[in-house]
mmCIF file of C-alpha atoms in Angstrom:
data_model
loop_
_atom_site.group_PDB
_atom_site.id
_atom_site.type_symbol
_atom_site.label_atom_id
_atom_site.label_comp_id
_atom_site.label_asym_id
_atom_site.label_seq_id
_atom_site.Cartn_x
_atom_site.Cartn_y
_atom_site.Cartn_z
ATOM 1 C CA UNK I 30 -1.554 -6.992 -26.713
ATOM 2 C CA UNK I 31 -0.911 -6.340 -30.278
ATOM 3 C CA UNK I 32 -2.669 -2.950 -31.033
ATOM 4 C CA UNK I 33 -0.915 -2.005 -27.518
ATOM 5 C CA UNK I 34 3.029 -1.803 -28.482
ATOM 6 C CA UNK I 35 1.440 -1.058 -32.289
ATOM 7 C CA UNK I 36 0.312 2.514 -31.003
ATOM 8 C CA UNK I 37 2.887 2.270 -28.107
ATOM 9 C CA UNK I 38 0.195 2.418 -24.944
ATOM 10 C CA UNK I 39 0.842 1.047 -22.123
ATOM 11 C CA UNK I 40 -0.670 -1.196 -20.384
ATOM 12 C CA UNK I 41 -1.138 -0.745 -16.149
ATOM 13 C CA UNK I 42 -2.087 -3.858 -13.888
ATOM 14 C CA UNK I 43 -3.337 -3.953 -10.830
ATOM 15 C CA UNK I 44 -4.192 -6.377 -7.713
ATOM 16 C CA UNK I 45 -5.966 -6.046 -4.513
ATOM 17 C CA UNK I 46 -5.473 -8.494 -2.105
ATOM 18 C CA UNK I 47 -9.129 -8.699 -0.659
ATOM 19 C CA UNK I 48 -8.183 -11.196 2.074
ATOM 20 C CA UNK I 49 -8.466 -8.866 4.488
ATOM 21 C CA UNK I 50 -9.438 -6.433 2.702
ATOM 22 C CA UNK I 51 -12.527 -4.927 5.071
ATOM 23 C CA UNK I 52 -10.116 -5.040 7.976
ATOM 24 C CA UNK I 53 -7.220 -2.691 6.280
ATOM 25 C CA UNK I 54 -8.996 0.508 5.048
ATOM 26 C CA UNK I 55 -8.006 3.391 6.749
ATOM 27 C CA UNK I 56 -11.251 4.997 8.062
ATOM 28 C CA UNK I 57 -10.048 8.383 6.839
ATOM 29 C CA UNK I 58 -9.835 7.101 3.485
ATOM 30 C CA UNK I 59 -13.974 6.452 3.783
ATOM 31 C CA UNK I 60 -14.983 9.901 4.449
ATOM 32 C CA UNK I 61 -12.730 11.721 1.538
ATOM 33 C CA UNK I 62 -15.094 8.622 -1.116
ATOM 34 C CA UNK I 63 -17.657 10.069 0.300
ATOM 35 C CA UNK I 64 -16.932 13.857 -0.414
ATOM 36 C CA UNK I 65 -15.415 13.110 -3.634
ATOM 37 C CA UNK I 66 -18.582 11.202 -4.335
ATOM 38 C CA UNK I 67 -21.173 14.400 -3.157
ATOM 39 C CA UNK I 68 -22.617 12.314 0.233
ATOM 40 C CA UNK I 69 -24.831 14.541 1.971
ATOM 41 C CA UNK I 70 -22.849 16.206 4.711
ATOM 42 C CA UNK I 71 -25.516 15.033 6.886
ATOM 43 C CA UNK I 72 -25.401 12.002 5.954
ATOM 44 C CA UNK I 73 -22.274 11.719 5.676
ATOM 45 C CA UNK I 74 -22.339 12.907 9.839
ATOM 46 C CA UNK I 75 -23.981 10.069 11.205
ATOM 47 C CA UNK I 76 -21.349 7.172 9.254
ATOM 48 C CA UNK I 77 -18.961 8.827 11.039
ATOM 49 C CA UNK I 78 -20.583 8.467 14.051
ATOM 50 C CA UNK I 79 -20.912 4.823 13.125
ATOM 51 C CA UNK I 80 -17.230 4.517 13.133
ATOM 52 C CA UNK I 81 -16.032 6.401 16.111
ATOM 53 C CA UNK I 82 -14.870 5.337 19.639
ATOM 54 C CA UNK I 83 -15.218 1.357 17.777
ATOM 55 C CA UNK I 84 -14.587 -1.178 21.284
ATOM 56 C CA UNK I 85 -14.335 -4.306 20.258
ATOM 57 C CA UNK I 86 -15.021 -7.962 22.518
ATOM 58 C CA UNK I 87 -13.898 -11.513 21.367
ATOM 59 C CA UNK I 88 -15.189 -14.609 22.644
ATOM 60 C CA UNK I 89 -13.145 -17.330 23.229
ATOM 61 C CA UNK I 90 -13.926 -20.489 24.216
ATOM 62 C CA UNK I 91 -17.084 -19.038 25.674
ATOM 63 C CA UNK I 92 -14.927 -15.779 27.397
ATOM 64 C CA UNK I 93 -15.231 -12.477 26.837
ATOM 65 C CA UNK I 94 -11.668 -10.885 26.215
ATOM 66 C CA UNK I 95 -11.051 -7.050 27.727
ATOM 67 C CA UNK I 96 -12.421 -3.999 25.611
ATOM 68 C CA UNK I 97 -10.343 -2.879 23.169
ATOM 69 C CA UNK I 98 -10.381 -0.037 21.043
ATOM 70 C CA UNK I 99 -10.922 -0.807 17.294
ATOM 71 C CA UNK I 100 -9.347 1.923 14.697
ATOM 72 C CA UNK I 101 -9.596 0.976 11.335
ATOM 73 C CA UNK I 102 -10.889 -1.752 8.715
ATOM 74 C CA UNK I 103 -15.003 -1.211 9.282
ATOM 75 C CA UNK I 104 -17.945 -3.535 10.957
ATOM 76 C CA UNK I 105 -17.714 -7.106 10.122
ATOM 77 C CA UNK I 106 -21.285 -8.094 9.653
ATOM 78 C CA UNK I 107 -22.562 -3.911 9.706
ATOM 79 C CA UNK I 108 -25.683 -4.225 6.151
ATOM 80 C CA UNK I 109 -23.685 -1.506 5.620
ATOM 81 C CA UNK I 110 -19.214 -1.749 5.451
ATOM 82 C CA UNK I 111 -19.816 -3.251 1.895
ATOM 83 C CA UNK I 112 -20.948 -0.301 0.039
ATOM 84 C CA UNK I 113 -18.177 1.955 2.465
ATOM 85 C CA UNK I 114 -15.706 -0.296 1.277
ATOM 86 C CA UNK I 115 -16.612 -0.556 -2.211
ATOM 87 C CA UNK I 116 -16.428 2.819 -2.713
ATOM 88 C CA UNK I 117 -13.379 3.422 -1.012
ATOM 89 C CA UNK I 118 -12.560 1.327 -3.572
ATOM 90 C CA UNK I 119 -13.406 3.121 -6.365
ATOM 91 C CA UNK I 120 -12.119 5.792 -5.604
ATOM 92 C CA UNK I 121 -8.001 4.448 -5.749
#
């Protein structure tokens, strides 16, 4: 810290709230991150298909709700979700 003051270097801190991290990723940012990391187009298209038209049901007291659409976030429990999340965070 002293050296930064001595050499007049700015210090920046970034704090990320990870409490709802997987739920808050904008899907377009996933595709942008994949392109910027030079992922092959064929793989990008496959990932894009898994994120497109996602519908879910919620189980409450052994009953399921009606289907509803999810347009944001990565899929919970999907093995590739942590990697996609990390790619987005890395490009930020």
